[in-house]
Coordinates of C-alpha atoms in Angstrom, one line a residue:
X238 CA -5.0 20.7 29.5
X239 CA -5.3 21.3 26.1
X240 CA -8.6 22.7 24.3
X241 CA -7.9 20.4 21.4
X242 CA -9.1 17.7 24.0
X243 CA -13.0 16.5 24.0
X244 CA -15.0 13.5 24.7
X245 CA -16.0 10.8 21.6
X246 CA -19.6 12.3 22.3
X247 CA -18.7 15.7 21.8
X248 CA -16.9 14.8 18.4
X249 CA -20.1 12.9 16.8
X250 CA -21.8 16.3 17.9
X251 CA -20.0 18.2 15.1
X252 CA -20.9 16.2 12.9
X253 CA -24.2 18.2 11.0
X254 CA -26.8 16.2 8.4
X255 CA -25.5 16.7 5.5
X256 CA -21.9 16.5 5.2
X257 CA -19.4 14.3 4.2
X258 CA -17.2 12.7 6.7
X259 CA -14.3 10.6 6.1
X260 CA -13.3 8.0 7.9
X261 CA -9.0 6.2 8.1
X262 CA -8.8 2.7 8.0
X263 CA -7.6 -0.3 6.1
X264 CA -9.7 -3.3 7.2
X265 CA -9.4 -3.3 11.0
X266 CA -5.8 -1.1 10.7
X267 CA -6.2 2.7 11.7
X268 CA -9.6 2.7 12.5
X269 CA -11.1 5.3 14.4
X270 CA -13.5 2.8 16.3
X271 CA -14.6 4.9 19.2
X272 CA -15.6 8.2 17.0
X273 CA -17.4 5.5 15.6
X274 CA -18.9 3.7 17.8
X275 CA -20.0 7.8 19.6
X276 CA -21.4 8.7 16.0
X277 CA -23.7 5.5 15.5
X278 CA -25.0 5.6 19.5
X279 CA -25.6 9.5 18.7
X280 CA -27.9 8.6 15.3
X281 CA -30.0 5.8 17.2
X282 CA -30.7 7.7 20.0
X283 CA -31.6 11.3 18.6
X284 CA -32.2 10.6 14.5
X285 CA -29.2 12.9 14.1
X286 CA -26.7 13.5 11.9
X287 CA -28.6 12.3 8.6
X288 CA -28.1 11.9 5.0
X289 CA -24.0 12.0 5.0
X290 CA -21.8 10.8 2.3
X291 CA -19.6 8.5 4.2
X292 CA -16.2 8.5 2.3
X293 CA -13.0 5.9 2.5
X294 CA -10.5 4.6 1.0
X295 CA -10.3 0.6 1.6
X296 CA -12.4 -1.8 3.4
X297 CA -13.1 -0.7 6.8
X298 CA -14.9 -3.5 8.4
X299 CA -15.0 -6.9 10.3
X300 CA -17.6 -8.6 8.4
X301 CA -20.0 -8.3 11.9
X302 CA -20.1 -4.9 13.5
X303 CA -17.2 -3.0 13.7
X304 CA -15.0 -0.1 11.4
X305 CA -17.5 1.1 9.4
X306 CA -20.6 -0.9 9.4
X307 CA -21.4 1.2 12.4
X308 CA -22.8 3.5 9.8
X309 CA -25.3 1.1 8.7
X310 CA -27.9 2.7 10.3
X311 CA -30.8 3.9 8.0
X312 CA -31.3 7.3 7.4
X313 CA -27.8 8.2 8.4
X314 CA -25.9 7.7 5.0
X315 CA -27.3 9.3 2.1
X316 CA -24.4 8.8 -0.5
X317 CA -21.5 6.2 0.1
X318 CA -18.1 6.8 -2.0
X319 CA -15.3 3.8 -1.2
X320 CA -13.2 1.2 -2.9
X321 CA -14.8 -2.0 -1.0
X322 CA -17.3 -2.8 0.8
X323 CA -16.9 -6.5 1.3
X324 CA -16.1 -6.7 4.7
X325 CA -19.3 -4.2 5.5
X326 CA -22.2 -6.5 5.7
X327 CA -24.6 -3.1 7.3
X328 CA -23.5 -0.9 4.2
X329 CA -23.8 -3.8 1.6
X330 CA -27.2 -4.2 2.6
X331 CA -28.0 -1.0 2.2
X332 CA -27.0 -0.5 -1.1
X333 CA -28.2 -4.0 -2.6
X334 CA -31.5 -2.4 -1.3
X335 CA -31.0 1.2 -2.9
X336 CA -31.4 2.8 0.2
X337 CA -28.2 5.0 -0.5
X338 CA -26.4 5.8 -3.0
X339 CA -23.2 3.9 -3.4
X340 CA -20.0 4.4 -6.1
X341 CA -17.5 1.9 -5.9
X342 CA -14.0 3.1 -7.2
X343 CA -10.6 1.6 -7.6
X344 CA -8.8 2.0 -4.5
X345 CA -5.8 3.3 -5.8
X346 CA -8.1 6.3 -6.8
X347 CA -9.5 7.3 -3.7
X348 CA -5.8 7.1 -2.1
X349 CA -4.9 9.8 -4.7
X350 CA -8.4 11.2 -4.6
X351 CA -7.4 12.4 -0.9
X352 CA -4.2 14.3 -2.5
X353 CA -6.1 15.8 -5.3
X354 CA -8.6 17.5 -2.6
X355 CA -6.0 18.5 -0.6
X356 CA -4.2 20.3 -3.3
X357 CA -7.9 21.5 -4.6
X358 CA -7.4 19.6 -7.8
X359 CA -10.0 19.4 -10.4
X360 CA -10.2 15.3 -9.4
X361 CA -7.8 12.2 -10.3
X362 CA -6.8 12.0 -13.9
X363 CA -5.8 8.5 -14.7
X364 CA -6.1 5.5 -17.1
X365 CA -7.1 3.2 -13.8
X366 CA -10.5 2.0 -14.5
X367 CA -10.8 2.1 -18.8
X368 CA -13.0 -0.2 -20.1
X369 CA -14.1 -1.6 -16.5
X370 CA -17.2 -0.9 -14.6
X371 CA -15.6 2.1 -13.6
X372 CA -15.5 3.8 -17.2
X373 CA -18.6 5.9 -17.5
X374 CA -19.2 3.9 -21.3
X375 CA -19.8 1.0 -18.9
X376 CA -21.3 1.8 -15.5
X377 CA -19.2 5.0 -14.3
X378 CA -18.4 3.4 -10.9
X379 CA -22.3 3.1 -10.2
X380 CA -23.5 0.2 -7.8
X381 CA -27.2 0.4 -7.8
X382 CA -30.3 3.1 -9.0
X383 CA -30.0 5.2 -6.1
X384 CA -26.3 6.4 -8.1
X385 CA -27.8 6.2 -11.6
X386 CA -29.9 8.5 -10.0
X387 CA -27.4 10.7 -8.4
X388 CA -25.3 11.8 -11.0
X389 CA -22.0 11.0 -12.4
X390 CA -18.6 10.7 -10.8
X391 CA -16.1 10.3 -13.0
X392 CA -15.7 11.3 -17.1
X393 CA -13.9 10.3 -20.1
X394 CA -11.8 12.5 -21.5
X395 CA -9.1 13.0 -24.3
X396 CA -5.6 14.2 -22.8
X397 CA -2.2 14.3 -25.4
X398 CA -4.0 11.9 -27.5
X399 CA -4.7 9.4 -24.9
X400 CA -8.4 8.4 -23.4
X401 CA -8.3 9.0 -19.3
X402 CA -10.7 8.8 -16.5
X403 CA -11.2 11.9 -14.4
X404 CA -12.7 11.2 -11.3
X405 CA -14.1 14.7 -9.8
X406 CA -13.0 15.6 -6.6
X407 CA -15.0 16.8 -3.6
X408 CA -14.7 19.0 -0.3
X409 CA -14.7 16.8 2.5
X410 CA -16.6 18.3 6.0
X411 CA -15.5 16.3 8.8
X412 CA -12.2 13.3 9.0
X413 CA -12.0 10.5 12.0
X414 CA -8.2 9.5 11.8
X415 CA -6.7 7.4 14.3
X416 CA -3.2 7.9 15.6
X417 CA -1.0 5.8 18.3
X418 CA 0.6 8.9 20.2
X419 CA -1.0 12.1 19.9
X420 CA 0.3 15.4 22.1
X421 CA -1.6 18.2 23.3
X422 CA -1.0 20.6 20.3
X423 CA -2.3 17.8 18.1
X424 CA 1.0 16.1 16.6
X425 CA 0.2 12.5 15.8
X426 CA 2.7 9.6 15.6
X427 CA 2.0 6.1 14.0
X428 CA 4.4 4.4 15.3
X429 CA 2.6 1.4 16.6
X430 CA 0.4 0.9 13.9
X431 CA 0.9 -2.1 11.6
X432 CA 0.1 0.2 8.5
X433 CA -0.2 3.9 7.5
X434 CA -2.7 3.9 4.7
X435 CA -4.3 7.6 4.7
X436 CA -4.0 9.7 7.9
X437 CA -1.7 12.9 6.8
X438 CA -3.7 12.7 3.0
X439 CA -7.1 12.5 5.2
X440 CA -6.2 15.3 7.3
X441 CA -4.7 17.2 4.7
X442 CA -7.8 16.9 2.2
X443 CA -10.3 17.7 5.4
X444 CA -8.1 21.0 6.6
X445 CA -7.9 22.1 3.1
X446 CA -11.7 21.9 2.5
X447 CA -12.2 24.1 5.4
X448 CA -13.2 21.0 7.2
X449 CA -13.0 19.6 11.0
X450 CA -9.9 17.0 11.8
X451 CA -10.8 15.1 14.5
X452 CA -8.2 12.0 15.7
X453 CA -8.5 9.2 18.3
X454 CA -5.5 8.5 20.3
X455 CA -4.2 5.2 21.6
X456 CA -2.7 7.7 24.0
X457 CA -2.5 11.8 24.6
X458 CA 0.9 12.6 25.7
X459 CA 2.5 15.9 26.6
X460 CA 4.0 18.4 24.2
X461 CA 7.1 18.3 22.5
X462 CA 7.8 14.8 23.2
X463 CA 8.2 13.5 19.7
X464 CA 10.9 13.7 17.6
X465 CA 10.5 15.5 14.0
X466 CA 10.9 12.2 12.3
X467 CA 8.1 10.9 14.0
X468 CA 5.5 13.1 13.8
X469 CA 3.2 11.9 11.0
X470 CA 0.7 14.4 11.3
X471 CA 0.9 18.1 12.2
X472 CA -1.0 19.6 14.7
X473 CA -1.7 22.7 12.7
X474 CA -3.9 20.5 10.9
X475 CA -5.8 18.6 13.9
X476 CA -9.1 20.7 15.4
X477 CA -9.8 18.0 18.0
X478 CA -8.6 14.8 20.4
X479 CA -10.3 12.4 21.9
X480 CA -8.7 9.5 24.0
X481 CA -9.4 6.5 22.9
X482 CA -10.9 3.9 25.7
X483 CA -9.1 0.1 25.8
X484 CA -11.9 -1.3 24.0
X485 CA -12.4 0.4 21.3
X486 CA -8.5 1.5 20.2
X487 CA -6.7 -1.2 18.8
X488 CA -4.1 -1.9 16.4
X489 CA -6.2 -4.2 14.7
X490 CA -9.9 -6.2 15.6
X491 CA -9.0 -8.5 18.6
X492 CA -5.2 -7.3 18.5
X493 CA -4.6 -4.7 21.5
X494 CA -0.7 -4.6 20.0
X495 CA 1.9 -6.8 18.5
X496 CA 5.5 -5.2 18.0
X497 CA 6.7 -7.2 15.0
X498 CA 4.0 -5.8 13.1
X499 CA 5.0 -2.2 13.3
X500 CA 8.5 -2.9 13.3
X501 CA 9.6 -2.4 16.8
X502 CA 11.2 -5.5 17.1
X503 CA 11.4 -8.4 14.8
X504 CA 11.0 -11.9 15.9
X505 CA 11.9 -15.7 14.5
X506 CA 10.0 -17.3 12.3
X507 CA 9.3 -20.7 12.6
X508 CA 10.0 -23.3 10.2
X509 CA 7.1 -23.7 7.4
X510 CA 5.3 -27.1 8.0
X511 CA 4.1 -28.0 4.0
X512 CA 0.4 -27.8 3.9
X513 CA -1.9 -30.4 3.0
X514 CA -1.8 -31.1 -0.9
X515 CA -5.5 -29.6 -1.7
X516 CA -6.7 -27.7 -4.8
X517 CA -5.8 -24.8 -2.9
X518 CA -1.9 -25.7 -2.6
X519 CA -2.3 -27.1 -6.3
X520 CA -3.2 -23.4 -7.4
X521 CA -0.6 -22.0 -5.1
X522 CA 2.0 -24.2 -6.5
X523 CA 0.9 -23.5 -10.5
X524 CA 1.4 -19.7 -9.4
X525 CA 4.9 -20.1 -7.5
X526 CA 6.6 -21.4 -11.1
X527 CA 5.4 -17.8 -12.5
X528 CA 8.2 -16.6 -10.0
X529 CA 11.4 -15.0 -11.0
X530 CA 13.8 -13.5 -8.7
X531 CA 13.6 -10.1 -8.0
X532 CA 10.1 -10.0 -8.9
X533 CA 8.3 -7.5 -6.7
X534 CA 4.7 -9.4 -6.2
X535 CA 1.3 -8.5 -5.0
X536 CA -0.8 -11.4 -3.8
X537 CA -4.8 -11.2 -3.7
X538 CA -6.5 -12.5 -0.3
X539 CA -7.3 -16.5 -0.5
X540 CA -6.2 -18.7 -2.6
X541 CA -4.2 -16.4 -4.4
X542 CA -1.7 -16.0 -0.9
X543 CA -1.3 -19.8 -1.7
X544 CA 1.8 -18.8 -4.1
X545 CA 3.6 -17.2 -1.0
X546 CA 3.1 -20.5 1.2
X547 CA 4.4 -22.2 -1.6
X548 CA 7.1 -20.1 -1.7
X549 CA 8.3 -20.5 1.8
X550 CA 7.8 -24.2 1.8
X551 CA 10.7 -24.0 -1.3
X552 CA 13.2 -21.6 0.3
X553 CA 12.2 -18.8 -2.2
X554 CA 10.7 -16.3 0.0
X555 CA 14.1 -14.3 0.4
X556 CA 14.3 -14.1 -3.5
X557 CA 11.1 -12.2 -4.2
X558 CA 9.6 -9.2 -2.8
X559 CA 6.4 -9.2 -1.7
X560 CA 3.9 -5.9 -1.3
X561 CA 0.5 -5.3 0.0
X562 CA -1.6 -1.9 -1.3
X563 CA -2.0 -0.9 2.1
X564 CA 2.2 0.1 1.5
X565 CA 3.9 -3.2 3.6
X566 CA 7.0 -4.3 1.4
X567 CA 8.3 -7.3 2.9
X568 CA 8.1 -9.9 5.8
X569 CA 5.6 -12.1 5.9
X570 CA 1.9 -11.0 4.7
X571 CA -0.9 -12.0 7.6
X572 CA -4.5 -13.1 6.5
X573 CA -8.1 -12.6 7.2
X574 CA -8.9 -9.8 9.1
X575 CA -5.3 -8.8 9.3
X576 CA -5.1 -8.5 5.6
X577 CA -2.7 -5.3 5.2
X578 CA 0.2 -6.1 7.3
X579 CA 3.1 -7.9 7.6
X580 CA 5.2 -9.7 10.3
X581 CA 8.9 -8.4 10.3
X582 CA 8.3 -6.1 7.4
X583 CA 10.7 -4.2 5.4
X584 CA 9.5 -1.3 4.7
X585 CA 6.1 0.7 5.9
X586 CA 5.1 2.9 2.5
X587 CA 2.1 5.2 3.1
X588 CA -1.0 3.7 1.0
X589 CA -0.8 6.4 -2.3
X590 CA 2.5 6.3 -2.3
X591 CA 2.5 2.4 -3.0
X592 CA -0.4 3.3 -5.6
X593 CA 1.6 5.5 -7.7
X594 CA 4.0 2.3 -7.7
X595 CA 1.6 0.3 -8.6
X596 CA -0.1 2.6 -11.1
X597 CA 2.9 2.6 -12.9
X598 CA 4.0 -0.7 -13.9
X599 CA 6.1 -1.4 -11.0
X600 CA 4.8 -5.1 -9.9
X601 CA 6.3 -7.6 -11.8
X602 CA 3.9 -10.3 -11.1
X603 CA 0.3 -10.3 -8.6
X604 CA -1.4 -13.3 -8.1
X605 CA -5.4 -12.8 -7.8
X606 CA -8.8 -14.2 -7.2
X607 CA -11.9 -14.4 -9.7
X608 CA -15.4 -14.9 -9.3
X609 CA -16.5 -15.1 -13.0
X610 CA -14.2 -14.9 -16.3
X611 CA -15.9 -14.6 -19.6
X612 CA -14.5 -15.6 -23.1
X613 CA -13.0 -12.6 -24.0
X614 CA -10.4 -13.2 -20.5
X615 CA -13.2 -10.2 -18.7
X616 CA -12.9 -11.2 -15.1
X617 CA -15.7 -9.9 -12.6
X618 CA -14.9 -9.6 -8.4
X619 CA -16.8 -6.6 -7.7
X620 CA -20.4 -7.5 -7.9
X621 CA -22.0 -11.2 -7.9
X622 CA -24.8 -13.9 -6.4
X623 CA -26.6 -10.7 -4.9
X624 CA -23.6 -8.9 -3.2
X625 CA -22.2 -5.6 -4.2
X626 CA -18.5 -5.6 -2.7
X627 CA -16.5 -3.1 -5.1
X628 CA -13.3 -3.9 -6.6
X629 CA -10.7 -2.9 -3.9
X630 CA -7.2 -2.4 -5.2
X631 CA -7.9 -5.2 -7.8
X632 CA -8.6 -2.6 -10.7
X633 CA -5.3 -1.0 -10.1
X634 CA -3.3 -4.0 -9.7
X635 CA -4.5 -6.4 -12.3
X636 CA -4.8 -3.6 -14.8
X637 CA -1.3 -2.4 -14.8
X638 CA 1.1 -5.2 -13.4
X639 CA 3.7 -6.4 -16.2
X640 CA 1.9 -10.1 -15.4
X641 CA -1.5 -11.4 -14.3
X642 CA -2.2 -14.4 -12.4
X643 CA -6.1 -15.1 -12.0
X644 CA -5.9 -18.3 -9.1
X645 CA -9.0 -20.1 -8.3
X646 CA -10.9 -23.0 -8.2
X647 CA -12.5 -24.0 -11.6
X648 CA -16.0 -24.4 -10.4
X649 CA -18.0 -22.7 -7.4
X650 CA -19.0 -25.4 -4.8
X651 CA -18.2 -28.2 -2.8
X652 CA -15.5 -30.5 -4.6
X653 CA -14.5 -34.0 -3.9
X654 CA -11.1 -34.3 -4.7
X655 CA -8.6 -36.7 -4.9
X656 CA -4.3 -35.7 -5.9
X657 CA -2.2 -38.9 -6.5
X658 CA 0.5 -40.2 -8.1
X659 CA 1.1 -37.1 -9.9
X660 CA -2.8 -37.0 -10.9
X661 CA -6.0 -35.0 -10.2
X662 CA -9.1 -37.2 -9.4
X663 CA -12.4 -35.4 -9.6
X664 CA -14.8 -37.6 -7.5
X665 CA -17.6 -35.0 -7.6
X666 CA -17.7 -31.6 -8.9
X667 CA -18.4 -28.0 -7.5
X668 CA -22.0 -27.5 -9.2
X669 CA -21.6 -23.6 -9.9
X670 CA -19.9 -22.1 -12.5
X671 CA -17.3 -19.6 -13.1
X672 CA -16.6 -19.0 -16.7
X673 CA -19.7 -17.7 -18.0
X674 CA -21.1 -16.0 -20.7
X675 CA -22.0 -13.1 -19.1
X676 CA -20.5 -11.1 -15.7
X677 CA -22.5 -9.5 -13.7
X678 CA -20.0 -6.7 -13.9
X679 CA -16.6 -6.1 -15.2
X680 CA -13.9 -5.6 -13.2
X681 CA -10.8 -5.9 -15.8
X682 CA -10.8 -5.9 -18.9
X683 CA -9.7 -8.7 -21.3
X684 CA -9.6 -6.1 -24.0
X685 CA -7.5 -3.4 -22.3
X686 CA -4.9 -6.7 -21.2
X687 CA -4.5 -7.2 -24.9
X688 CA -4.1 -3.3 -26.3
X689 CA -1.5 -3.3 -23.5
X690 CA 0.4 -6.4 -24.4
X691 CA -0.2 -7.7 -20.7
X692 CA 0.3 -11.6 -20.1
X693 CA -2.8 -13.1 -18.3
X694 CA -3.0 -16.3 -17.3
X695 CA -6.0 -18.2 -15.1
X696 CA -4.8 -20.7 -12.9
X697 CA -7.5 -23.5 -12.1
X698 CA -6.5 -26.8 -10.4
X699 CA -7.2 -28.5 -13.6
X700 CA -6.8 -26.7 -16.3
X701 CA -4.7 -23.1 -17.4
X702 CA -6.0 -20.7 -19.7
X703 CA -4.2 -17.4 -21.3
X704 CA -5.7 -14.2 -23.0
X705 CA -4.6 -14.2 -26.7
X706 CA -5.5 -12.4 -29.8
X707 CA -8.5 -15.4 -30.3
X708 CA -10.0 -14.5 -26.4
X709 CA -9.6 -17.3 -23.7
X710 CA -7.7 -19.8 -24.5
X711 CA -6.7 -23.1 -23.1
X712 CA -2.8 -24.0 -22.3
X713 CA -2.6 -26.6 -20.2
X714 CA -4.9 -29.1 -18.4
X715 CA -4.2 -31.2 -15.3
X716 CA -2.7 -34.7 -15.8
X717 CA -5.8 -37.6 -14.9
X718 CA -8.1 -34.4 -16.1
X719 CA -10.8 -35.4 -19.2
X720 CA -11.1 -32.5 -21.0
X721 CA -14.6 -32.7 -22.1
X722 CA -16.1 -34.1 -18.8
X723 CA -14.2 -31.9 -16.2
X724 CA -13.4 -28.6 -18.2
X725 CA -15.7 -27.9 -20.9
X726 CA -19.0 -29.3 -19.8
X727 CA -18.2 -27.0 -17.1
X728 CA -18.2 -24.0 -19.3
X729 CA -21.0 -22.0 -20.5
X730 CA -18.9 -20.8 -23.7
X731 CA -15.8 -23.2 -25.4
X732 CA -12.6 -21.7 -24.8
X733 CA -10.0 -21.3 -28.3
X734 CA -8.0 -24.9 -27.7
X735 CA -4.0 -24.2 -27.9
X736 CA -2.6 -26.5 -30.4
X737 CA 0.2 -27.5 -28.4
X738 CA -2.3 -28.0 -25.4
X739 CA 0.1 -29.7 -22.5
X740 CA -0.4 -31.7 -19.0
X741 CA 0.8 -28.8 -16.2
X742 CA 4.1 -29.9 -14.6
X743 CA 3.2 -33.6 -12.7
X744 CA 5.4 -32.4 -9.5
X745 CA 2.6 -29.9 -8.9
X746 CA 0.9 -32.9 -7.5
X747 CA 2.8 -34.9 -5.7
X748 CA 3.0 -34.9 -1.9
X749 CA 6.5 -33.3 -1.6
X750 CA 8.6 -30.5 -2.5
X751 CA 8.7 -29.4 -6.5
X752 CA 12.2 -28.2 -6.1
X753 CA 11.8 -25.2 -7.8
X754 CA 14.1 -22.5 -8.2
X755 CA 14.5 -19.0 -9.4

């Protein structure tokens, strides 16, 4: 048997107070839950390993227990350095009460972050994150006192003329990656996973910090049973292996394994049933006739995913191509707590590799949601009403997409609605509000959409607004919509008024297909 082989208990023992650990995952893909699950029983029941700086790149969570609110214990985590912690109830609470320290940084950096470690690279030098929370003039990528108090993270600085972020990078102590097939010298396949986000970059940034790679295996298999092409990870690179037990290695939360969503077999997809005309479908719709074909599109979670329904429903699915930032190009995007994979996919990119994509200009369109918008077109989704979530990909995405699509409802709350005749009824309105004078925190910037000559639009089901040279202004408003009773006595600031102010497109609500085409 190999000595790379040890039991879940003897990995959380080598983990010592102090370091910094990082952990694979996107959401509930690639998650080492049984290194985990060892680590947090190890803390309760001896006070030890304390005061880490957890590191990792997406959201790693269930919104319950699992991934990594594990390390919600306090005392454990001293320091917390991710993209998104929405889905991490344990570790939000923590930092809403300034028990750690917590930075929040666009994903598409801490992808890249892993790269710059491994290739001992002064940090990430970038133009992701200018005139966001994440620009030190702002908040630096600091979510609460306990990282005012820790120091700074990232710095702006003047390259060929050009103002950048660089975000510092940092030796990494310990990695938990999880692989499907791993053999006794350590090689690791991922061929059953429904996404790739971080593993080699993980392991690479851990080995080359002098660090200890450990990986959980949906199985241990003997050596020299892969073929080159499949092995993902080297075992020069992995220290340690522990087998993974039934319950706690899955391909995703409540999913032991489906095939069509790693690709080993595709299966038929059933005809779309059109959903039920709602506000949702309304905003869904409004996004769809952004569409052109050959667009490659990024869709946010919620209402923005909408557009791709809508999409279907009209036969334009095959026209577009659809992408995910945990690398999934193609197929058909799944939801909730499988957010980051794709049935019958086209393509399986590794996470960075979709980021430096994305980073430079490459979607055409992305579709996404807002929790407050301000008059200058500033849109917040990273902290509000008491939570600290961190921006995920959003920064990334919205920042440098050739076209921006902000899809929600107009006001927060419970609305009564009623879609007729081509008409929006309001019978009672949502009593909180979204544009605002103030955001909590800024999470792209208005500003930095018009230096770049971006296109922004906010998609409401009653009204449409676009960035221009005079801030927010208003485009179109829904037909049976008054525009002082159901818009702007619903705003805390009065939006510019386009002078050739129109009714949106009447087919957007009526109870059968738009006919739209690309």
């Amino acid at each position: 048997m190999s000595n790379k082989i040890i039991t879940p208990e003897q990995a959380a023992a080598l983990v010592k107070d102090g370091m910094t650990l990082a952990i694979s995952g996107f959401i509930g893909f690639g998650v080492p839950e049984e290194l985990l699950v060892a680590l947090q029983k190890r803390f309760k029941e001896t006070g030890s390993p304390k005061a880490l700086t957890l590191f990792h790149t997406a959201a790693v969570g269930d919104t319950k227990t699992r991934g990594a609110n594990h390390m919600g214990e306090e005392g454990l985590l001293a320091k917390l350095y991710c993209a998104h912690i929405g889905l991490e109830p344990a570790l939000n609470k923590l930092t809403v009460e300034n028990k750690m320290a917590t930075y929040m940084v666009p994903q598409g950096v801490t992808s890249h972050m892993l790269r710059a470690i491994a290739g001992k690279k002064v940090g990430v030098l970038t133009h992701v994150g200018l005139k966001t929370f994440a620009d030190p003039r702002l908040e630096g990528c600091k979510m609460n006192d306990k990282a005012k108090a820790a120091g700074d993270i990232v710095e702006l600085v003047t390259v060929a003329g050009k103002e950048q972020l660089l975000y510092r990078s940092f030796p990494i102590d310990i990695c938990f990656i999880k692989g499907s097939y791993v053999d006794e010298d350590g090689n690791v396949t991922l061929h059953r996973e429904a996404a790739v986000p971080d593993q080699l970059e993980m392991a690479a940034a851990t080995r080359n910090s002098g660090g200890i790679v450990i990986v959980q295996a949906e199985k241990i298999v003997a050596r020299n049973s892969f073929k080159p092409h499949d092995v993902k990870v080297h075992g020069f690179m992995v220290d340690y292996i522990v087998q993974g037990s039934p319950e706690h290695t899955f391909q995703a939360y409540d999913h032991p394994y489906n095939p069509e969503w790693s690709g080993e077999v595709r299966v038929p997809l059933s005809a779309i049933k059109p959903g039920p005309l709602n506000e949702r479908k309304v905003i869904g719709r409004r996004g769809a006739m952004e569409l052109k074909a050959g667009m490659l599109v990024n869709l946010g979670i919620g209402i923005p995913d909408q557009v791709a329904v809508v999409a279907a429903e009209e036969g334009l699915s095959d026209k577009i191509t659809l992408s995910i930032e945990s690398g999934i190009l193609g197929g058909v995007p799944l939801g909730g707590l499988e957010t980051g994979g794709a049935v019958n996919a086209v393509a399986m990119y590794k996470q960075p590799d979709i980021f430096d994509i994305y980073d430079g200009g490459g979607i055409d369109l992305t579709c996404l949601g807002a929790a407050q918008i301000d008059a200058a077109g500033n849109v917040n989704v990273s902290k509000f009403g008491g939570r600290a979530v961190g921006p995920g990909g959003f920064i990334n995405i919205s920042q440098n997409a050739k076209k921006v699509c902000f899809c929600g409802a107009f006001v927060a709350g419970k609305m009564e609605l009623e879609i007729k005749n081509g008409k929006l009824h309001i019978m009672k309105d949502g009593s909180g509000k979204k544009f605002v004078n103030t955001l909590e925190q800024v999470t792209f910037s208005g500003e930095y959409a018009r230096e770049t000559g971006q296109e922004v639009l906010y998609l409401t089901e009653r009204a449409v607004f676009q960035v221009t040279d005079k801030g927010l202004t208003l485009t179109e408003i829904a037909p049976g919509v008054d525009l002082e009773k159901h818009i702007l006595a619903h705003m805390e600031f009065r939006p510019h008024i386009a002078e050739n102010l129109k009714e949106m497109d009447a087919r957007i609500f009526l109870d059968a297909p738009m006919g739209l085409h690309l």
